[in-house]
Short mmCIF file of C-alpha atoms in Angstrom, two decimals:
data_model
loop_
_atom_site.label_atom_id
_atom_site.label_comp_id
_atom_site.label_asym_id
_atom_site.label_seq_id
_atom_site.Cartn_x
_atom_site.Cartn_y
_atom_site.Cartn_z
CA MET A 288 -23.74 34.45 -26.71
CA ALA A 289 -23.14 30.46 -25.60
CA GLU A 290 -21.17 29.62 -23.20
CA THR A 291 -18.51 26.74 -23.90
CA SER A 292 -19.27 23.55 -21.77
CA LYS A 293 -15.67 23.29 -19.28
CA THR A 294 -13.73 20.04 -20.28
CA PRO A 295 -10.79 17.99 -18.45
CA LYS A 296 -8.05 19.15 -19.16
CA LYS A 297 -5.50 16.13 -19.88
CA LYS A 298 -5.56 13.93 -17.54
CA ARG A 299 -2.21 12.97 -15.19
CA HIS A 300 -3.33 9.20 -14.13
CA SER A 301 -4.47 6.55 -16.17
CA THR A 302 -8.16 5.39 -14.49
CA SER A 303 -9.29 2.55 -14.68
CA SER A 304 -12.55 3.35 -16.06
CA THR A 305 -13.09 2.66 -19.11
CA ALA A 306 -15.36 3.39 -22.40
CA SER A 307 -17.25 0.04 -22.60
CA GLY A 308 -19.85 0.49 -21.05
CA ASP A 309 -21.20 3.23 -23.43
CA SER A 310 -23.06 1.48 -25.48
CA VAL A 311 -24.67 -0.39 -22.65
CA SER A 312 -25.42 2.29 -20.58
CA LYS A 313 -27.95 5.39 -20.69
CA GLN A 314 -25.47 8.16 -22.61
CA SER A 315 -25.08 11.38 -21.29
CA PRO A 316 -26.96 13.98 -22.34
CA LYS A 317 -24.29 16.29 -24.86
CA PRO A 318 -22.74 19.35 -23.76
CA THR A 319 -24.80 21.23 -26.44
CA ALA A 320 -28.16 20.26 -24.70
CA LEU A 321 -26.77 20.84 -21.38
CA THR A 322 -28.55 23.68 -19.50
CA GLY A 323 -29.59 25.09 -16.00
CA SER A 324 -28.31 22.20 -13.10
CA SER A 325 -27.24 19.68 -15.09
CA ARG A 326 -24.90 22.35 -16.90
CA LYS A 327 -23.91 22.93 -13.66
CA ILE A 328 -22.78 20.22 -12.06
CA LYS A 329 -21.00 18.82 -15.22
CA ASP A 330 -19.29 21.71 -15.29
CA HIS A 331 -18.12 21.74 -11.43
CA CYS A 332 -17.13 17.67 -12.17
CA ALA A 333 -15.05 18.90 -14.51
CA ASP A 334 -13.56 21.48 -12.34
CA TRP A 335 -12.89 18.77 -9.62
CA HIS A 336 -10.97 16.79 -12.01
CA ASN A 337 -8.99 19.63 -12.72
CA TYR A 338 -8.42 21.42 -9.44
CA ILE A 339 -7.38 18.23 -8.09
CA ASN A 340 -4.40 17.40 -10.69
CA LYS A 341 -3.48 20.81 -9.85
CA TRP A 342 -3.27 19.72 -6.73
CA GLU A 343 -1.43 16.34 -7.48
CA THR A 344 1.66 18.11 -9.43
CA ILE A 345 2.18 20.76 -6.91
CA ASN A 346 2.11 18.37 -4.76
CA ASP A 347 5.09 16.30 -6.32
CA GLN A 348 7.21 20.12 -6.92
CA GLY A 349 6.09 20.26 -2.90
CA PHE A 350 7.84 17.11 -2.19
CA GLN A 351 10.72 18.14 -4.36
CA LEU A 352 10.88 21.07 -2.06
CA VAL A 353 10.45 19.24 1.04
CA SER A 354 13.57 16.44 0.06
CA SER A 355 15.38 19.05 -1.01
CA ILE A 356 15.38 21.11 2.95
CA ALA A 357 15.56 17.52 4.59
CA ASN A 358 18.76 16.76 2.82
CA CYS A 359 20.58 20.44 3.23
CA LYS A 360 19.39 19.88 7.03
CA ILE A 361 21.28 16.54 6.81
CA GLN A 362 24.30 17.74 5.31
CA ALA A 363 24.67 19.71 7.29
CA GLN A 364 24.53 18.24 10.10
CA SER A 365 27.29 16.00 9.16
CA SER A 366 29.63 18.33 8.01
CA GLU A 367 29.35 20.75 10.87
CA ALA A 368 32.06 22.62 12.27
CA PRO A 369 32.19 23.04 16.34
CA GLU A 370 34.70 25.99 16.20
CA LYS A 371 33.34 28.33 13.97
CA THR A 372 30.22 30.72 14.91
CA VAL A 373 28.34 30.78 11.66
CA ASN A 374 25.53 32.74 9.93
CA VAL A 375 22.14 31.56 9.82
CA ILE A 376 19.75 33.40 7.28
CA THR A 377 16.31 33.41 8.82
CA ARG A 378 13.18 33.14 6.64
CA GLU A 379 12.37 37.04 7.46
CA GLY A 380 15.96 37.66 6.29
CA ASP A 381 17.12 38.71 9.01
CA ILE A 382 21.21 37.43 9.25
CA ASN A 383 21.67 35.99 12.85
CA ASN A 384 24.63 34.78 14.29
CA LEU A 385 24.73 31.72 16.16
CA GLN A 386 26.17 30.24 18.86
CA GLU A 387 29.92 27.38 18.48
CA GLY A 388 28.35 24.35 17.57
CA SER A 389 25.71 25.63 15.42
CA HIS A 390 25.91 24.15 11.94
CA LYS A 391 25.84 25.73 8.01
CA MET A 392 23.23 26.24 6.33
CA PRO A 393 23.42 26.50 3.21
CA VAL A 394 22.17 29.59 1.03
CA GLU A 395 19.14 27.76 -0.81
CA LEU A 396 17.60 26.83 2.45
CA ASN A 397 15.67 29.93 2.13
CA ASP A 398 14.82 29.63 -2.00
CA TYR A 399 13.42 26.13 -1.21
CA CYS A 400 11.86 27.50 2.02
CA THR A 401 10.24 30.77 0.07
CA GLN A 402 9.60 28.37 -3.15
CA LEU A 403 7.51 26.10 -0.46
CA GLU A 404 5.36 28.48 1.07
CA THR A 405 4.15 29.63 -2.76
CA ALA A 406 3.51 25.52 -3.50
CA TYR A 407 1.36 26.50 -0.43
CA ASN A 408 -0.45 29.64 -1.34
CA SER A 409 -1.37 27.43 -4.10
CA MET A 410 -3.01 24.74 -2.86
CA SER A 411 -5.02 26.94 -0.24
CA LYS A 412 -6.30 28.62 -3.34
CA LEU A 413 -7.57 25.19 -4.22
CA VAL A 414 -9.16 24.16 -1.65
CA LYS A 415 -11.46 27.78 -1.44
CA LYS A 416 -12.16 27.09 -4.91
CA MET A 417 -13.07 23.46 -3.99
CA GLU A 418 -15.27 25.38 -1.13
CA ILE A 419 -16.77 27.38 -3.78
CA ILE A 420 -18.35 24.19 -5.69
CA CYS A 421 -19.57 22.80 -2.88
CA THR A 422 -21.79 25.54 -2.12
CA ASN A 423 -22.67 26.04 -5.58
CA LEU A 424 -24.07 22.33 -5.50
CA LYS A 425 -25.89 22.70 -2.74
CA GLY A 426 -26.94 25.61 -4.14
CA VAL A 427 -28.60 23.20 -7.31
CA CYS A 428 -29.80 20.73 -4.02
CA ASP A 429 -31.79 23.30 -3.22
CA LEU A 430 -32.88 24.80 -5.69
CA GLU A 431 -34.51 21.29 -6.63
CA LEU A 432 -36.00 20.41 -3.77
CA HIS A 433 -37.84 24.57 -4.27
CA GLN A 434 -39.15 22.95 -7.35
CA ASN A 435 -40.46 19.72 -6.05
CA ASN A 436 -41.62 21.18 -3.23
CA GLY A 437 -39.38 19.96 -0.12
CA ALA A 438 -38.81 16.54 -2.68
CA TRP A 439 -36.06 15.14 -4.62
CA SER A 440 -36.78 14.81 -8.47
CA ASP A 441 -37.59 11.61 -9.64
CA LYS A 442 -36.11 12.09 -12.57
CA PRO A 443 -31.74 11.63 -11.99
CA LEU A 444 -29.86 14.63 -14.56
CA PHE A 445 -27.59 12.31 -16.36
CA GLN A 446 -27.76 8.23 -15.55
CA THR A 447 -28.21 6.90 -12.51
CA TRP A 448 -27.60 9.47 -9.58
CA PRO A 449 -29.69 11.18 -7.76
CA THR A 450 -28.41 15.42 -7.21
CA LYS A 451 -27.73 15.06 -3.79
CA LEU A 452 -25.20 12.74 -4.57
CA PHE A 453 -23.18 14.97 -6.27
CA TYR A 454 -23.03 16.74 -3.56
CA ASP A 455 -22.42 14.53 -1.03
CA ALA A 456 -19.60 13.21 -3.59
CA SER A 457 -18.13 16.78 -3.51
CA SER A 458 -18.43 17.46 -0.10
CA GLU A 459 -16.66 13.66 0.94
CA LEU A 460 -13.70 14.78 -1.87
CA LEU A 461 -13.76 19.11 -0.21
CA SER A 462 -13.45 17.38 3.13
CA MET A 463 -10.78 15.90 2.60
CA TYR A 464 -8.16 18.51 1.24
CA LYS A 465 -9.80 20.67 4.20
CA LYS A 466 -8.24 18.10 6.29
CA GLU A 467 -4.72 17.69 4.31
CA LEU A 468 -3.68 21.29 4.07
CA PRO A 469 -3.63 22.66 7.64
CA ILE A 470 -0.77 19.54 7.53
CA LYS A 471 0.81 20.97 4.48
CA GLN A 472 1.09 23.90 6.83
CA ILE A 473 2.67 22.70 9.57
CA ILE A 474 5.36 20.77 7.59
CA LEU A 475 5.87 24.27 5.42
CA GLN A 476 6.20 25.96 8.73
CA GLU A 477 8.07 23.30 10.47
CA ILE A 478 10.49 20.89 8.21
CA ALA A 479 13.56 23.76 7.84
CA HIS A 480 13.92 24.25 11.61
CA THR A 481 13.39 20.41 12.80
CA GLU A 482 17.12 18.74 13.54
CA ASP A 483 16.51 15.26 14.39
CA ARG A 484 16.34 13.08 11.14
CA ASP A 485 13.42 10.63 11.83
CA ARG A 486 11.40 13.57 12.45
CA LEU A 487 12.16 14.71 8.87
CA MET A 488 11.90 11.75 7.35
CA PHE A 489 8.51 11.30 8.64
CA TYR A 490 7.24 15.47 7.38
CA VAL A 491 8.52 14.26 3.99
CA ALA A 492 7.08 11.40 4.24
CA THR A 493 3.82 13.16 5.11
CA TRP A 494 3.99 15.25 2.73
CA LEU A 495 4.77 13.18 0.41
CA HIS A 496 1.61 10.57 1.05
CA GLN A 497 -0.84 12.70 2.01
CA PRO A 498 -2.68 10.59 4.94
CA TYR A 499 -5.56 12.30 4.67
CA ILE A 500 -6.59 12.33 1.09
CA GLU A 501 -7.84 8.40 1.04
CA ASP A 502 -7.64 6.08 -1.48
CA ASN A 503 -11.71 6.66 -2.43
CA SER A 504 -11.21 9.26 -3.90
CA LYS A 505 -9.76 9.16 -6.85
CA THR A 506 -13.41 6.62 -7.10
CA LEU A 507 -14.68 9.08 -6.44
CA LEU A 508 -13.96 11.64 -8.79
CA GLU A 509 -14.02 9.06 -11.64
CA SER A 510 -17.79 8.45 -10.70
CA MET A 511 -18.72 11.69 -11.21
CA LEU A 512 -17.16 12.02 -14.62
CA VAL A 513 -18.55 9.06 -15.56
CA GLU A 514 -22.00 9.85 -14.66
CA THR A 515 -21.66 13.54 -16.41
CA GLY A 516 -20.52 11.84 -19.52
CA HIS A 517 -16.86 13.92 -19.02
CA ARG A 518 -15.52 9.53 -19.56
CA MET B 138 21.31 -40.98 -32.84
CA ASP B 139 24.07 -38.44 -32.77
CA ILE B 140 21.90 -36.20 -35.00
CA THR B 141 19.09 -36.78 -32.30
CA ILE B 142 21.16 -35.85 -29.82
CA ARG B 143 22.53 -32.46 -31.52
CA LYS B 144 19.26 -31.57 -32.19
CA GLU B 145 18.11 -31.36 -29.13
CA LEU B 146 21.58 -29.57 -27.55
CA PHE B 147 21.28 -26.87 -30.67
CA LYS B 148 17.21 -25.77 -29.75
CA ALA B 149 17.60 -26.12 -25.69
CA LEU B 150 21.26 -23.75 -26.68
CA ARG B 151 19.25 -21.27 -28.87
CA THR B 152 17.05 -20.52 -25.98
CA VAL B 153 19.85 -19.54 -23.91
CA ASP B 154 20.87 -16.44 -25.48
CA GLN B 155 17.28 -15.31 -24.54
CA ASP B 156 17.08 -16.55 -21.77
CA ASP B 157 20.19 -14.37 -20.35
CA LYS B 158 18.60 -11.37 -21.33
CA LYS B 159 15.97 -11.28 -20.03
CA TRP B 160 16.60 -13.07 -16.73
CA LYS B 161 19.63 -9.62 -16.71
CA GLU B 162 16.83 -7.74 -17.65
CA THR B 163 14.27 -8.50 -15.11
CA VAL B 164 17.23 -8.09 -12.35
CA ASP B 165 17.77 -4.43 -13.45
CA ALA B 166 14.57 -3.69 -13.01
CA SER B 167 14.07 -5.27 -9.54
CA ALA B 168 16.48 -2.72 -8.71
CA SER B 169 14.43 -0.74 -9.28
CA HIS B 170 11.14 -1.80 -6.95
CA LEU B 171 13.78 -2.40 -4.37
CA SER B 172 15.86 0.81 -4.00
CA SER B 173 11.88 1.98 -3.79
CA MET B 174 11.00 -0.56 -0.63
CA CYS B 175 14.26 0.56 1.01
CA ASN B 176 13.41 4.24 0.76
CA LEU B 177 9.40 2.85 2.27
CA CYS B 178 10.81 1.07 5.16
CA GLU B 179 12.82 3.86 6.54
CA GLN B 180 10.12 6.08 6.38
CA LEU B 181 7.99 3.49 8.01
CA ARG B 182 10.65 3.03 10.62
CA CYS B 183 10.98 7.07 10.59
CA CYS B 184 7.51 7.20 11.49
CA ASP B 185 7.38 4.84 13.89
CA LYS B 186 10.05 6.31 15.37
CA VAL B 187 8.56 9.87 15.49
CA ASN B 188 7.21 10.48 19.24
CA LEU B 189 4.09 12.46 17.65
CA GLU B 190 3.20 14.44 20.86
CA THR B 191 6.37 16.65 20.56
CA THR B 192 5.49 18.03 17.30
CA PRO B 193 2.79 20.18 16.37
CA LEU B 194 0.98 17.29 14.56
CA ARG B 195 -0.14 15.75 17.88
CA SER B 196 -3.18 17.62 17.32
CA PHE B 197 -4.42 14.92 14.54
CA ALA B 198 -4.28 11.95 16.77
CA ASP B 199 -4.42 9.01 14.04
CA ILE B 200 -1.93 10.47 11.07
CA LYS B 201 0.44 8.07 12.45
CA ASP B 202 -1.62 5.42 11.74
CA ARG B 203 -2.72 7.07 8.27
CA LEU B 204 0.33 7.58 7.35
CA GLN B 205 2.09 3.68 7.91
CA TYR B 206 -1.07 2.60 6.42
CA LYS B 207 -0.45 4.50 3.22
CA ILE B 208 3.51 3.62 2.96
CA ILE B 209 1.92 -0.10 3.71
CA TYR B 210 -0.19 -0.49 1.24
CA SER B 211 2.99 1.73 -1.63
CA LEU B 212 5.21 -1.53 -0.26
CA GLU B 213 2.82 -4.10 -0.83
CA ILE B 214 2.55 -2.25 -4.78
CA ILE B 215 6.00 -2.73 -5.29
CA VAL B 216 6.67 -6.45 -3.16
CA GLU B 217 3.42 -7.12 -5.57
CA LYS B 218 5.97 -5.88 -8.34
CA LEU B 219 8.83 -8.04 -7.77
CA ARG B 220 7.13 -11.25 -7.28
CA ASP B 221 5.63 -10.69 -10.79
CA ASN B 222 9.53 -10.40 -11.44
CA LEU B 223 10.70 -13.79 -9.48
CA LYS B 224 7.96 -14.96 -11.19
CA LEU B 225 9.77 -14.56 -14.43
CA LEU B 226 13.19 -16.17 -13.19
CA HIS B 227 12.10 -18.98 -12.08
CA ASP B 228 10.30 -19.69 -14.84
CA ILE B 229 14.14 -19.07 -16.40
CA GLN B 230 15.27 -20.94 -14.19
CA LYS B 231 12.96 -24.52 -14.95
CA ARG B 232 12.78 -23.99 -18.05
CA SER B 233 17.16 -23.82 -17.75
CA ASN B 234 16.63 -27.20 -15.48
CA ARG B 235 14.22 -28.89 -17.52
CA ASN B 236 16.24 -28.14 -20.82
CA TYR B 237 19.17 -30.21 -19.48
CA ARG B 238 16.67 -32.70 -18.00
CA GLN B 239 16.16 -33.15 -21.48
CA CYS B 240 19.15 -33.53 -22.98
CA MET B 241 20.43 -35.89 -20.75
CA GLU B 242 17.86 -38.97 -20.73
CA VAL B 243 17.99 -38.25 -24.75
CA TYR B 244 21.88 -38.94 -24.06
CA GLN B 245 21.47 -41.04 -21.70
CA SER B 246 18.96 -43.28 -24.60
CA ASN B 247 21.79 -43.02 -26.45
CA ALA B 248 25.10 -43.02 -24.99
CA ALA B 249 25.37 -46.80 -25.35
CA GLN B 250 25.02 -47.25 -28.75
CA LEU B 251 26.70 -43.92 -29.61
CA GLY B 252 30.56 -45.15 -28.66
CA ILE B 253 32.75 -42.52 -26.22
CA ASP B 254 34.14 -41.19 -29.66
CA LYS B 255 31.27 -39.79 -30.99
CA VAL B 256 30.98 -38.09 -27.86
CA ILE B 257 34.07 -36.61 -27.43
CA GLU B 258 34.10 -35.75 -30.74
CA ARG B 259 34.52 -31.72 -31.92
CA SER B 260 34.36 -30.12 -35.55
CA ALA B 261 35.68 -26.46 -36.07
CA THR B 262 32.22 -25.92 -36.88
CA GLU B 263 30.63 -27.97 -34.14
CA PRO B 264 31.47 -28.34 -30.33
CA SER B 265 30.80 -31.64 -28.66
CA ILE B 266 28.18 -33.30 -27.42
CA THR B 267 29.80 -33.93 -23.71
CA ASP B 268 30.52 -29.78 -24.48
CA MET B 269 26.83 -28.76 -24.52
CA LEU B 270 26.18 -31.39 -21.93
CA GLU B 271 28.51 -29.68 -19.64
CA TRP B 272 27.53 -26.15 -20.66
CA LEU B 273 23.60 -26.93 -20.55
CA TYR B 274 24.64 -28.34 -16.69
CA ASP B 275 26.56 -24.77 -15.66
CA ILE B 276 24.02 -23.14 -16.91
CA ASP B 277 21.74 -24.77 -14.46
CA ARG B 278 23.62 -24.80 -11.46
CA VAL B 279 24.25 -20.54 -11.57
CA LEU B 280 20.52 -20.35 -12.50
CA THR B 281 19.67 -22.50 -9.88
CA LEU B 282 22.02 -21.26 -7.58
CA GLN B 283 21.40 -17.22 -8.18
CA TYR B 284 17.51 -17.87 -8.29
CA PRO B 285 17.40 -18.07 -4.33
CA LEU B 286 19.45 -15.41 -3.93
CA HIS B 287 17.11 -13.33 -5.63
CA VAL B 288 14.41 -14.11 -3.60
CA GLY B 289 16.34 -13.47 -0.42
CA MET B 290 16.83 -9.72 -1.38
CA ALA B 291 13.76 -9.77 -2.25
CA VAL B 292 12.20 -10.58 1.10
#
């Protein structure tokens, strides 16, 4: 039974690429005609699109959570009751009595942290899947070199891109997300324990703006999709 | 002559209602942009104040620069949108000024022949020429005062 070709799921962001070039440039091979390496590359480009979209969705959810955590912390600081002893529920579920002057933490803070951890775990799984894409594309490149006695094929698999360019683009994207993931982890670990308002805002801004996901990531992704005929 | 001036005034006053709506829509749309700008400026301020060496993110030496770049990039996008809105407001203000001046020119070129009686004459269905000129002058003055305020807020 023929395996159905993967397609990018419904896009979240509008892209600048148009289909107007189709009438001028060479068309990519139709899905039913693709086999072997070209099929693998096309499917992986669709995977990149889906994983990046999923990452952005989780990032937006995570941003709501880190904002909520930061707001809880700031509100707790502004409404402190120094004469009372308060209980704080830790992440492990223990209840600790703190000294006078401590802030009362809202109960929902624990829920937010748990949800944020879930979001982080999902992102971690996505990065592992991205690593698998790169490994597979490396395999495709190695196969092409082997078939052509150590040289690259003269004819591109799609329109213009040599096979290696798909691997290079994937590696570049993977490197961005691999650098970003540990930052998410540090924010997850630190944000609920941070008292300083400026540091809280810094963590929230870092989560939102994703400093290591560079501007050209969108261009790289769109280029791969246009080259393989998804756009 | 009287009819010429009135035609000119009615033409000018017809655009006032549309311009008023457009002015309010543009100002309302700008409010959300300004709020986003305030938020981003606050993020930039906090990013600048934080001592990275005292945070677990100290191993990412260039994270502050990267974050500041991203925030400034977002700010520039919003500033561009605000600039477009300011241009719309400026166009409305210029149009109002042009309408008033055109009407005044027509009036001044025909004032002597018209006579004061015609100019101040009102009816049950139409205001006087002086009333309409005064309204156009007031509208132009309000917009001329308002526009620099919006420019100041955006800056």
